[in-house]
Short mmCIF file of C-alpha atoms in Angstrom, two decimals:
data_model
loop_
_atom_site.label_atom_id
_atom_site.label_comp_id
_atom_site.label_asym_id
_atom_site.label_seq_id
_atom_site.Cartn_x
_atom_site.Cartn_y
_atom_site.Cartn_z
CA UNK A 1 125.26 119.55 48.93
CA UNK A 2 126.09 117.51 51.88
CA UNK A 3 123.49 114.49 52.63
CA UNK A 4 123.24 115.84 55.69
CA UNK A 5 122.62 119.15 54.55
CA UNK A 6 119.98 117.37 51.86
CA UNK A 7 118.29 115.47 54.45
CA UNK A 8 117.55 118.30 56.83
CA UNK A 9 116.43 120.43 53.44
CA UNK A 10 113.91 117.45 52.36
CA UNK A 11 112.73 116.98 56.04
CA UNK A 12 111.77 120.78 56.23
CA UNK A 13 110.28 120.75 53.14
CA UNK A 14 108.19 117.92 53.61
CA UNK A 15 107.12 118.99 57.44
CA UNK A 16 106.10 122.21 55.89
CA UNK A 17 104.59 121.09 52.64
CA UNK A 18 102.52 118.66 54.20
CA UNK A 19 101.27 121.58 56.95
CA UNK A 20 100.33 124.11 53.91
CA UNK A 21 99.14 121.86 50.97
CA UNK A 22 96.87 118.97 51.13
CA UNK A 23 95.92 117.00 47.97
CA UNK A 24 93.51 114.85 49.54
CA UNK A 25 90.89 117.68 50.59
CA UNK A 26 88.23 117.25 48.74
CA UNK A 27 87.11 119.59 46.12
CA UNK A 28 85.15 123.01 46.92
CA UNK A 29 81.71 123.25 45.78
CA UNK A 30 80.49 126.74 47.23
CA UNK A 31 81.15 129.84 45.54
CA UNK A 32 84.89 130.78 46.15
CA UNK A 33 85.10 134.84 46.96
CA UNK A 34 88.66 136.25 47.13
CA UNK A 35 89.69 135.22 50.15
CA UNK A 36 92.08 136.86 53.06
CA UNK A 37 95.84 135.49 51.83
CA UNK A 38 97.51 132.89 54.63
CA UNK A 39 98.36 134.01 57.96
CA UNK A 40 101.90 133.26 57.05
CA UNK A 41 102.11 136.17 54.34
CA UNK A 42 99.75 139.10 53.25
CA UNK A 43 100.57 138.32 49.96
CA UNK A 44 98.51 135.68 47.97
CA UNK A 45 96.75 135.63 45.15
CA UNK A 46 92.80 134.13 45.19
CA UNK A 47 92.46 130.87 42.80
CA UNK A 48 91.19 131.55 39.44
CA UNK A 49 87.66 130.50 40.17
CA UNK A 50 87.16 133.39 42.78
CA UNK A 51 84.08 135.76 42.27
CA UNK A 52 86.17 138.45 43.51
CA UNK A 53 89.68 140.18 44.33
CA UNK A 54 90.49 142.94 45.80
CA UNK A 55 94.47 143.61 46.12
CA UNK A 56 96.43 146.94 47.96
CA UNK A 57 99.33 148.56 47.23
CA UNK A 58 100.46 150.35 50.00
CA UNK A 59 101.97 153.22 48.79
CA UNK A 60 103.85 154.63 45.62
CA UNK A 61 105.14 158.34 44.57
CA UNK A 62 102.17 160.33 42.80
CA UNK A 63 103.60 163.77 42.20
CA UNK A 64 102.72 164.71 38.71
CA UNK A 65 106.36 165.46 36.57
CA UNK A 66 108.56 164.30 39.58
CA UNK A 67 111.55 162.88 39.56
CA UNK A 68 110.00 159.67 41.54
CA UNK A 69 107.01 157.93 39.33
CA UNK A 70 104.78 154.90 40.87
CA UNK A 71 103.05 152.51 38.44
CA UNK A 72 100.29 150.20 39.37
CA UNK A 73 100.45 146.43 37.01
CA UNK A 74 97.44 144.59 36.79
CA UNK A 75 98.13 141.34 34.94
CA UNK A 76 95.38 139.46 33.37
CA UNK A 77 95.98 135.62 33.28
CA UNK A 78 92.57 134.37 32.06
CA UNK A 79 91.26 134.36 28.20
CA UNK A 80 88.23 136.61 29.69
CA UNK A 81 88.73 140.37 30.21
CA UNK A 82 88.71 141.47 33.99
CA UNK A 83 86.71 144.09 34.87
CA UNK A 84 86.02 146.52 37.89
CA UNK A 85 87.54 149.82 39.50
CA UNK A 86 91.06 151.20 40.61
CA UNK A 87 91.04 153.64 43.77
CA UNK A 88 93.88 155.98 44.18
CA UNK A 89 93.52 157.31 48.07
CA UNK A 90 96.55 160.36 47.91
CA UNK A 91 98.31 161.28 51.09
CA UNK A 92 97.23 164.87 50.37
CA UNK A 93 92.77 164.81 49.02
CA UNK A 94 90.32 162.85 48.38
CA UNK A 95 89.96 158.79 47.12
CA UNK A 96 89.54 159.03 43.40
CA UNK A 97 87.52 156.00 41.84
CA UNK A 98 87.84 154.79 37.85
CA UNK A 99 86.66 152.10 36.27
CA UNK A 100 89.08 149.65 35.71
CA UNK A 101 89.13 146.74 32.39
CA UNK A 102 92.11 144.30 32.13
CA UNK A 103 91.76 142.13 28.52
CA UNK A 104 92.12 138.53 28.36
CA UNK A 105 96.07 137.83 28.61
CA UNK A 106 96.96 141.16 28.60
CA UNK A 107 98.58 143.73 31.66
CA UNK A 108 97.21 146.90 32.26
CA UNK A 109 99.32 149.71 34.28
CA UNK A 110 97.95 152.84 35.76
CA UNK A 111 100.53 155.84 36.85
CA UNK A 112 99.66 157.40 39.73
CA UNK A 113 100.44 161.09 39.06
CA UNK A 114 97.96 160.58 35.70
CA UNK A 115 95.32 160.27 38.16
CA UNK A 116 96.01 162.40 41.61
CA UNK A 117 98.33 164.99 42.70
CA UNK A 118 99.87 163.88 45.72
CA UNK A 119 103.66 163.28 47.14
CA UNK A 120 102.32 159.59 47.73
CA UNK A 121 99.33 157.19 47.35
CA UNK A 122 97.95 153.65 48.05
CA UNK A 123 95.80 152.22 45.72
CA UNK A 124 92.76 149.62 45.82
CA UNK A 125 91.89 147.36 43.52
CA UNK A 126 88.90 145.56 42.83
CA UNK A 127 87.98 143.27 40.38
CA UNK A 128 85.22 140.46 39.72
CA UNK A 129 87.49 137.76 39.07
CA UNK A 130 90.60 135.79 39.98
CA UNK A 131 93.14 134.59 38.43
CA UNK A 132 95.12 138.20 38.59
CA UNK A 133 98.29 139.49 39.61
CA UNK A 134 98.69 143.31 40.78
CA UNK A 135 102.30 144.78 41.48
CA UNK A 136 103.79 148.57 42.01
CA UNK A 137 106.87 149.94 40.19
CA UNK A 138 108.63 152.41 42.18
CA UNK A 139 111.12 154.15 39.45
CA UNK A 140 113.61 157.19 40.16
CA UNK A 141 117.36 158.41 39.44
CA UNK A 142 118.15 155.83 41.87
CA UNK A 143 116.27 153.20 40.31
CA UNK A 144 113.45 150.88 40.06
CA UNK A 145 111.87 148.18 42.68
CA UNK A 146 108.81 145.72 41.51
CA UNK A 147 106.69 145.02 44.49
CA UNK A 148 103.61 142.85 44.83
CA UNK A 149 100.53 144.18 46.37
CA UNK A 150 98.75 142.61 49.44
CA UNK A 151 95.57 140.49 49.38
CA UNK A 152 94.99 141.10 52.73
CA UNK A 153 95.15 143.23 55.83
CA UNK A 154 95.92 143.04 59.32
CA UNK A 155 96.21 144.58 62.71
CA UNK A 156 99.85 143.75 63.15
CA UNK A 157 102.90 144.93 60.31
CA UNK A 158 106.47 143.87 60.62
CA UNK A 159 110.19 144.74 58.76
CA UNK A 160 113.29 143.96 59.07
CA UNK A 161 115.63 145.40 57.34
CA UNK A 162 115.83 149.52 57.48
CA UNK A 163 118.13 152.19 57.43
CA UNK A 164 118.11 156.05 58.87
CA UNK A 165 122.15 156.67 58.44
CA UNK A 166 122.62 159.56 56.24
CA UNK A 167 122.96 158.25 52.82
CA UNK A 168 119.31 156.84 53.08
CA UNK A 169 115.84 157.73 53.14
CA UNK A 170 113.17 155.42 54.90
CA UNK A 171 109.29 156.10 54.64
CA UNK A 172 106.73 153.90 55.93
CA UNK A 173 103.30 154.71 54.66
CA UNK A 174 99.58 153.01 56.88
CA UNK A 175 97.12 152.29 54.24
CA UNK A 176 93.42 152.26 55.76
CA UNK A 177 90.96 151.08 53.15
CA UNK A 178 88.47 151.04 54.78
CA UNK A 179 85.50 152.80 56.51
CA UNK A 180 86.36 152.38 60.17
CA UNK A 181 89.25 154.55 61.97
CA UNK A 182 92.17 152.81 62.51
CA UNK A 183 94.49 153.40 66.01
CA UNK A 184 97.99 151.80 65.35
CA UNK A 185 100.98 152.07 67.68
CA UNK A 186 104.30 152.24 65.89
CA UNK A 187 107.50 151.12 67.32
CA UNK A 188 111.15 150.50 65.89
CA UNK A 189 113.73 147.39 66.61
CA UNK A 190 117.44 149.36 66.41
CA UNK A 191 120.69 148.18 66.73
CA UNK A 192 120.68 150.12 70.31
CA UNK A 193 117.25 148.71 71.62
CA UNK A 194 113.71 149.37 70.83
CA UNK A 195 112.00 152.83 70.46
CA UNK A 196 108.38 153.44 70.80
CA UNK A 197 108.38 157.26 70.12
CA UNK A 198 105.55 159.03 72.01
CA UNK A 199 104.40 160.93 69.21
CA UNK A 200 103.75 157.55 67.56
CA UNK A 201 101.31 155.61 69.94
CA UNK A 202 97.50 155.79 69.52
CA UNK A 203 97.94 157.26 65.83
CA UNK A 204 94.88 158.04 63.86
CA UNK A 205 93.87 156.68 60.44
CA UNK A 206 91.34 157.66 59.63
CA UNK A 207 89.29 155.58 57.25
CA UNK A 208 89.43 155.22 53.35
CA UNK A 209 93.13 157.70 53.61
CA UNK A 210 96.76 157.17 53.71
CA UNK A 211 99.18 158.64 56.51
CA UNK A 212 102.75 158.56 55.42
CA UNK A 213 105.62 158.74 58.10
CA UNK A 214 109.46 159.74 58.18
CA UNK A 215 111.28 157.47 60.37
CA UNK A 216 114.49 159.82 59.89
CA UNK A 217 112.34 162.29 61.70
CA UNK A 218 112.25 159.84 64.70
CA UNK A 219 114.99 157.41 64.43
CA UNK A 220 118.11 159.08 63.85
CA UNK A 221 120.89 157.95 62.26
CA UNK A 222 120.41 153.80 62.70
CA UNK A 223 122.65 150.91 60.82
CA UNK A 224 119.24 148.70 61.58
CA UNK A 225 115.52 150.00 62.10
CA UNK A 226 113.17 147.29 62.26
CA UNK A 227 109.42 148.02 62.47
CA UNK A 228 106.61 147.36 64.85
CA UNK A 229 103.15 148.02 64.06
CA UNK A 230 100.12 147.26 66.04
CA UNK A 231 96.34 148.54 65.48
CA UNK A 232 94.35 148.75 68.74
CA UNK A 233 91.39 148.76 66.70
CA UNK A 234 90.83 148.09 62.74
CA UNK A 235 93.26 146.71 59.94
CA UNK A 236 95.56 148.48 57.78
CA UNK A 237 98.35 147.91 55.12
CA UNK A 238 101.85 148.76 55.55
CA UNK A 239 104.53 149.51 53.42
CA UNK A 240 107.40 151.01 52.89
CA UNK A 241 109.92 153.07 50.30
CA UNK A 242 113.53 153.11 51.26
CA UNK A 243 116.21 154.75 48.78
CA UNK A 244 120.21 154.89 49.07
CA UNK A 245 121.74 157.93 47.48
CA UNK A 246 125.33 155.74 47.22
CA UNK A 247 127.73 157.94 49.40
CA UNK A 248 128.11 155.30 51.52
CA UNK A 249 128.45 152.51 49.17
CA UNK A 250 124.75 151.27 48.77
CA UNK A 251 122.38 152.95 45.97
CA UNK A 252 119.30 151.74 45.14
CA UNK A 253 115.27 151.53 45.85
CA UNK A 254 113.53 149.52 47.99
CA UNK A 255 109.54 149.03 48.34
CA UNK A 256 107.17 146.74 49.08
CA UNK A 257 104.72 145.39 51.53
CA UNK A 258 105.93 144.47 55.04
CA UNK A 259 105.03 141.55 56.85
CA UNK A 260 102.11 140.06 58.93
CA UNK A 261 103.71 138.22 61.41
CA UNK A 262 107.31 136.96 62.23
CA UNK A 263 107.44 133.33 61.54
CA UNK A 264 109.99 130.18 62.29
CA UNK A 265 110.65 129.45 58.78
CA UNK A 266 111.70 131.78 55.92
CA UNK A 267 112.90 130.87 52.67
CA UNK A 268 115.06 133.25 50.02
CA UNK A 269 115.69 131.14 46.66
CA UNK A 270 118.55 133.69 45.10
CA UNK A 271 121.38 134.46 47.25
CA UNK A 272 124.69 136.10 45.92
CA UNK A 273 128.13 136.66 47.63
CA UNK A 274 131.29 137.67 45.29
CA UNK A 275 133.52 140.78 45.25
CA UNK A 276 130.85 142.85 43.95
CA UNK A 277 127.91 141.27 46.16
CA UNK A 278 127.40 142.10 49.55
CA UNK A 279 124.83 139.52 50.96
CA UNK A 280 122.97 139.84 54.65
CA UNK A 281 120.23 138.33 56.63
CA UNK A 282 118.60 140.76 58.82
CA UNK A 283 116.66 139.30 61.81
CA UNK A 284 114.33 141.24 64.32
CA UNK A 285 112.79 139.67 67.15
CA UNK A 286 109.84 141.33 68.13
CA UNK A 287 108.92 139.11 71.09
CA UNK A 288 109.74 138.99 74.37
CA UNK A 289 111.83 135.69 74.19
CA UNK A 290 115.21 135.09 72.48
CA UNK A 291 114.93 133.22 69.31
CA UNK A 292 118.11 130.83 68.47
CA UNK A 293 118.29 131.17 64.53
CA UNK A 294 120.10 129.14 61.87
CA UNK A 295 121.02 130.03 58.64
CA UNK A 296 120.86 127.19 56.05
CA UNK A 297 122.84 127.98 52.66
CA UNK A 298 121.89 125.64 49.76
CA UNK A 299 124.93 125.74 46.97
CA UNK A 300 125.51 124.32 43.44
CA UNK A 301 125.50 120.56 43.98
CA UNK A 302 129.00 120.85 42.51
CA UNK A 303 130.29 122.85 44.93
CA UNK A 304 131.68 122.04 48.33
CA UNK A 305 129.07 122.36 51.00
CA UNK A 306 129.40 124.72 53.98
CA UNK A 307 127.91 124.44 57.54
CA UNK A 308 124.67 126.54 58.52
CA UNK A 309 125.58 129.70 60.92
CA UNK A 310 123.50 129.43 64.09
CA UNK A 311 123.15 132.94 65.99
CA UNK A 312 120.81 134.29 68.68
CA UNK A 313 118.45 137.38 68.13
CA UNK A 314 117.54 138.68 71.65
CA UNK A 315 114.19 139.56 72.74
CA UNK A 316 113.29 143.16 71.16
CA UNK A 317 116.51 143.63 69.06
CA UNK A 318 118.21 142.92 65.73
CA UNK A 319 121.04 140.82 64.68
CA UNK A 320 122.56 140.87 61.15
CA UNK A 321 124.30 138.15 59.65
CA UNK A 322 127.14 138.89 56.73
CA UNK A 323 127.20 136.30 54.55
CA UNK A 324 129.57 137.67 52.43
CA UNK A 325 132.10 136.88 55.12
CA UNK A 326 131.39 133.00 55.32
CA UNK A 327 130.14 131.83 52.34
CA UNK A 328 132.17 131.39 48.93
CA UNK A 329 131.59 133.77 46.36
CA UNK A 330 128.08 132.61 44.09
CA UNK A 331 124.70 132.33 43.80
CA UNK A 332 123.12 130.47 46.67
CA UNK A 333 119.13 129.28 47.90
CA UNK A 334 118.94 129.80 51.59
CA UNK A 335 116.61 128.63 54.74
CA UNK A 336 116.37 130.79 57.92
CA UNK A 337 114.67 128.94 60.84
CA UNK A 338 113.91 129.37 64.31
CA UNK A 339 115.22 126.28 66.30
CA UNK A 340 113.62 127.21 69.71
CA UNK A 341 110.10 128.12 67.83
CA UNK A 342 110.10 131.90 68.82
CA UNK A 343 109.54 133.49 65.33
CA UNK A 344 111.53 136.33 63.76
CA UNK A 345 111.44 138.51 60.95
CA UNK A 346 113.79 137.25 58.27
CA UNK A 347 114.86 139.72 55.74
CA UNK A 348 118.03 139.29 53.09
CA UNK A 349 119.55 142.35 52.21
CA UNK A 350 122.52 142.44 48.81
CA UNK A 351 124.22 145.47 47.87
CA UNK A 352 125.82 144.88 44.54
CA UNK A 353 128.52 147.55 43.42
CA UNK A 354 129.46 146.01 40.29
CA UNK A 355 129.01 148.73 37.35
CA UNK A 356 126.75 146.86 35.30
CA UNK A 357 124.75 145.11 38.10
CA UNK A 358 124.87 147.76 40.55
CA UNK A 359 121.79 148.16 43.04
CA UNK A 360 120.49 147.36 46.24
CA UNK A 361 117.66 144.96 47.24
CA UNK A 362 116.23 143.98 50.58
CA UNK A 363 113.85 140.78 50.70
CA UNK A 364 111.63 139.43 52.98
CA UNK A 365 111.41 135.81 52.79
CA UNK A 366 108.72 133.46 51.12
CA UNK A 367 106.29 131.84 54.09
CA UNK A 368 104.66 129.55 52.02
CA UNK A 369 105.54 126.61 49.43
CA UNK A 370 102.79 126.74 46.45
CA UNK A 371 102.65 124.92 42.71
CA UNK A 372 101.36 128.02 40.67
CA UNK A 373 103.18 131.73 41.51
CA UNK A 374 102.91 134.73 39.29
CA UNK A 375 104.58 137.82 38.71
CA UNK A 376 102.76 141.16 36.82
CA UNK A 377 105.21 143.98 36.52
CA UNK A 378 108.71 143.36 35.04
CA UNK A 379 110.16 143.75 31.56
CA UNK A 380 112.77 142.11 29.28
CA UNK A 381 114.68 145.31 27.28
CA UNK A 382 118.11 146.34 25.73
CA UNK A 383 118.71 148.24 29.23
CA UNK A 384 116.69 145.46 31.06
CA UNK A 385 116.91 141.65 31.79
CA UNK A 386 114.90 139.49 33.93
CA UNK A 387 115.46 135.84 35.40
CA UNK A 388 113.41 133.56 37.56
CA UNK A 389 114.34 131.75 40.21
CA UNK A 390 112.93 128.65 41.06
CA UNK A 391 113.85 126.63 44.37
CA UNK A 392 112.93 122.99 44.62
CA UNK A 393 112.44 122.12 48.48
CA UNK A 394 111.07 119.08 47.91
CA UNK A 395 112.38 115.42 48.47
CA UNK A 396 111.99 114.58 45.21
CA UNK A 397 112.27 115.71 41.48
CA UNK A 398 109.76 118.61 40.62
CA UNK A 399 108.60 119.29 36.62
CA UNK A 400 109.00 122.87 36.28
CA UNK A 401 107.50 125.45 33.23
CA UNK A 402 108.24 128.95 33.41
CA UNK A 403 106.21 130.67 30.91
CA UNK A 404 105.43 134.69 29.77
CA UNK A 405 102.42 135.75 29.09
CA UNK A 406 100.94 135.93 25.26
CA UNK A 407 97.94 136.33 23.33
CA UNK A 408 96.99 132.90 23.24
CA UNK A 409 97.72 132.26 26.49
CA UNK A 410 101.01 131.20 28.79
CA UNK A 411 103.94 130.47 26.40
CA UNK A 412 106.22 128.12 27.90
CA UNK A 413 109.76 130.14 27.86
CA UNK A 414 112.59 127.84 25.11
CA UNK A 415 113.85 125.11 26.86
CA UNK A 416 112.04 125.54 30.34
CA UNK A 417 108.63 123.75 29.20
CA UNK A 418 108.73 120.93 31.63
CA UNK A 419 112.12 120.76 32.93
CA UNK A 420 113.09 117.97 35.69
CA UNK A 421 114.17 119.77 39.06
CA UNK A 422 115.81 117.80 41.50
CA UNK A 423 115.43 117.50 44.80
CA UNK A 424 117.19 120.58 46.16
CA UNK A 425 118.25 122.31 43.31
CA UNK A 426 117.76 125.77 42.18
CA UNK A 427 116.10 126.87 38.57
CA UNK A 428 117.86 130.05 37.01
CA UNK A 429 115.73 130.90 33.58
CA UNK A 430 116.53 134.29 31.78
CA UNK A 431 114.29 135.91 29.75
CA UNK A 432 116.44 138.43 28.04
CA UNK A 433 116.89 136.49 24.55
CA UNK A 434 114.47 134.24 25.25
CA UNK A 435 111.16 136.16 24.93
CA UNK A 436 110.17 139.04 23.05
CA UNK A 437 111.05 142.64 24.18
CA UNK A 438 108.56 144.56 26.13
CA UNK A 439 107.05 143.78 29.34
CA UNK A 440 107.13 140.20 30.74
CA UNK A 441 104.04 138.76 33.34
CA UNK A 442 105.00 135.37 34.39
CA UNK A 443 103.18 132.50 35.63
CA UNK A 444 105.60 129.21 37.07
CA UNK A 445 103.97 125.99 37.73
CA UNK A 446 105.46 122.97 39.16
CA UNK A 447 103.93 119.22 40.01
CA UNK A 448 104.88 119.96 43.85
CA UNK A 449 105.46 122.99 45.78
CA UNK A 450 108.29 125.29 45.03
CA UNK A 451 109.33 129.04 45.74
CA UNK A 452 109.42 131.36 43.20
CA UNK A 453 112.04 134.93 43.19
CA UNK A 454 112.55 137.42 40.16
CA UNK A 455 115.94 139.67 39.94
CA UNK A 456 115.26 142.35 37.60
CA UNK A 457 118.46 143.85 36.18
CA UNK A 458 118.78 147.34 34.51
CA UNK A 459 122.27 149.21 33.10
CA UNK A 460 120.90 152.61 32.97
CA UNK A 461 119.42 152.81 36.43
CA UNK A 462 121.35 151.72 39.40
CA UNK A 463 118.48 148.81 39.56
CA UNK A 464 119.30 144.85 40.81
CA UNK A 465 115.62 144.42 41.99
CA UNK A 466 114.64 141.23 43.78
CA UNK A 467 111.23 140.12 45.07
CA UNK A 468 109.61 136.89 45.53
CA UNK A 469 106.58 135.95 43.14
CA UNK A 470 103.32 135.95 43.87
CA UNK A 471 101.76 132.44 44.99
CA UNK A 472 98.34 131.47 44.15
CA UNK A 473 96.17 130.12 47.19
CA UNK A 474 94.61 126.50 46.43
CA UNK A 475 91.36 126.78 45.33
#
């Protein structure tokens, strides 16, 4: 890495650091309930002295013996045994409530169809305690995606990177939780302009349901279909399920929470370029100002460094930078940041081809920097191998331990209890080999701030899933 390159890393880092973690506050003595997550991202978990936390996963497949499957993961990081309830609200009946118990250092997973019969549903749930992870599994003949659920909701939901061409499949599903009507107004960023379809404005969701929607039914046939979504009144959670079917080239599932906001800064700690990698940033700009961008790739330190790749995202449209045709084939951290302040949506999409890593995965970047992430779903196989990625933004060296989850507690994984990370470098840990077989919650911690990605790899599924961990709010 360049020292210029280094410098403008460590000044970032240190700007933003210093904005989202202070040291110095003082310690809280009231009771700490679980909390709404950070404006910057809906996803947060509550510290692990919270009286409560309630998480939502936005939406799943639920039909009973179909060829699609959702799975909700509760992980259990404490040596107490969480307790409270699970609500499965199916696009098609009635909420269904169950009691819900999570034992000390263990995961619990609930599959949808066991519980409703539906084509979809979003789940709720609740429990009395922190220090608790909840992700959905999305799994299919054209793969798997692990997802973390929100901690929050909002009145405004954003995405990037969507597709209507014919090869694909794009659902969006509006989660209301809660008791009060929601009216949202749903609009898409193409690569010819931005739609607001009629039939879309002033919808109605109602409370306590889910409304699913099929943006091939009213976007037809776009490279790039960004989302818009804006509640008049009340708060909802959106998400999405987008599958490739590999005619064109791209095969693979996508899911996951959108996001709250578009932001200035957006960080993505695994990149990949190579003959078998195709690697894009998607950017919308849902504002009504154009937003000058730069791209800020972060190699190996021994390789040669390359200049960032500065583009403009006009007001109400989408731009979408190809890596793959700049950078040198490899593995890669990288920044996106507004330089004029007007905030996009930043959103890295890879499609890799290779026959045993084939799959497609589309990101949306970390928003915050945090010490302790987390991950619940995951697993560590024959068919199935899992790495962490851990990105040191910091201007200085971070101490690093990436550890599973066992009965006594976290074990540190061999060889990555404690490990010095330098000042812009990048952590790559494998657990395949390294842990025992079965499925693998995660907890990272780190003496400074860090961001945290999984890859999840499987070679009898066209799977290369990639998400960014969970990060824990300070308590």
């Amino acid at each position: 890495m360049s020292r210029r390159a280094l410098a403008a890393f460590v000044l970032l880092a240190l700007t933003t650091g210093g904005l989202l973690l202070d040291r110095d506050r003082p310690a809280a003595t009231a009771a700490v309930f679980g909390r709404p997550a950070s404006a910057a991202t809906p996803i947060a978990a509550p510290p692990a002295d919270a009286l409560s936390a309630s998480w939502f996963c936005p939406g799943a497949p639920a039909a009973p013996g179909g060829s699609l499957t959702g799975t909700i993961t509760v992980a259990n990081f404490a040596d107490r045994e969480r307790t409270g309830s699970i609500t499965i609200f199916p696009s098609a009946g009635e909420p269904v409530t169950t009691p819900l118990t999570v034992p000390a250092r263990k995961t619990t997973s609930v599959r949808l169809g066991d519980i409703v019969t539906s084509p979809y549903a979003a789940t709720l749930v609740e429990l009395e305690r922190g220090d608790v992870s909840v992700e959905q599994t999305v799994t299919g003949p054209l793969g798997t995606d692990h997802a973390p659920c929100a901690t929050t909701a909002s009145s405004s939901w954003f995405g990037a990177d969507g597709t209507t061409t014919l090869d694909a499949t794009f659902t969006l599903f509006a989660f209301n939780p809660f008791p009060e009507t929601a009216v949202v107004d749903l609009g898409f960023l193409t690569d010819q302009g931005r739609r607001d379809p009629q039939a879309l404005q002033g919808l109605v969701i109602p409370g306590r349901s889910l409304q699913v929607f099929g943006v091939n039914d009213v976007v037809l046939r776009s490279v790039d279909v960004g989302v818009v979504a804006t509640a008049r009144s009340g708060r909802i959670v959106m998400g999405r399920l987008q599958r490739y079917d590999g005619t064109s080239g791209r095969k693979g599932t996508v899911s996951g929470v959108l996001a709250t906001s578009p932001g200035t800064e957006w960080w993505f700690p695994d990149g990949e370029t190579g003959p078998n990698a195709r690697e894009f940033i998607v950017l919308a700009n849902p504002t009504d100002s154009d937003a000058s961008v730069r791209v800020e790739p972060y190699l190996d330190p021994s390789a040669s460094p390359v200049d960032a790749i500065a583009t403009t995202v006009p007001a109400g449209a989408i731009v979408t930078v190809a890596l793959s045709d700049v950078l040198p084939a490899g593995r890669h951290t990288l920044i996106v940041r507004s330089l004029n302040g007007t905030p996009v949506v930043a959103e890295r999409r890879i499609d890799n081809t290779d026959p045993a890593r084939t799959g497609t995965s589309a990101v949306l970047g970390a928003r915050l920097l945090a010490t302790h992430w987390s991950l619940a779903a995951g697993e560590s196989l024959a068919t199935v191998n899992e790495e962490i990625v851990v990105a040191n933004p910091t201007g200085t060296t971070v101490t690093v331990t990436v550890a599973t989850l066992g009965t006594t507690g976290a074990i540190p994984v061999p060889g990555f209890d404690n490990v010095a990370l330098a000042a812009g470098e990048t952590l790559r840990v494998t657990l395949g080999g390294n842990v025992l077989a079965g499925p693998t919650p995660v907890v990272v911690d780190a003496s400074a701030p860090v961001v945290v990605e999984r890859v999840v790899i499987a070679t009898d599924l066209p799977t290369v899933a990639r998400s960014i961990a969970i990060p824990t709010l300070d308590g």
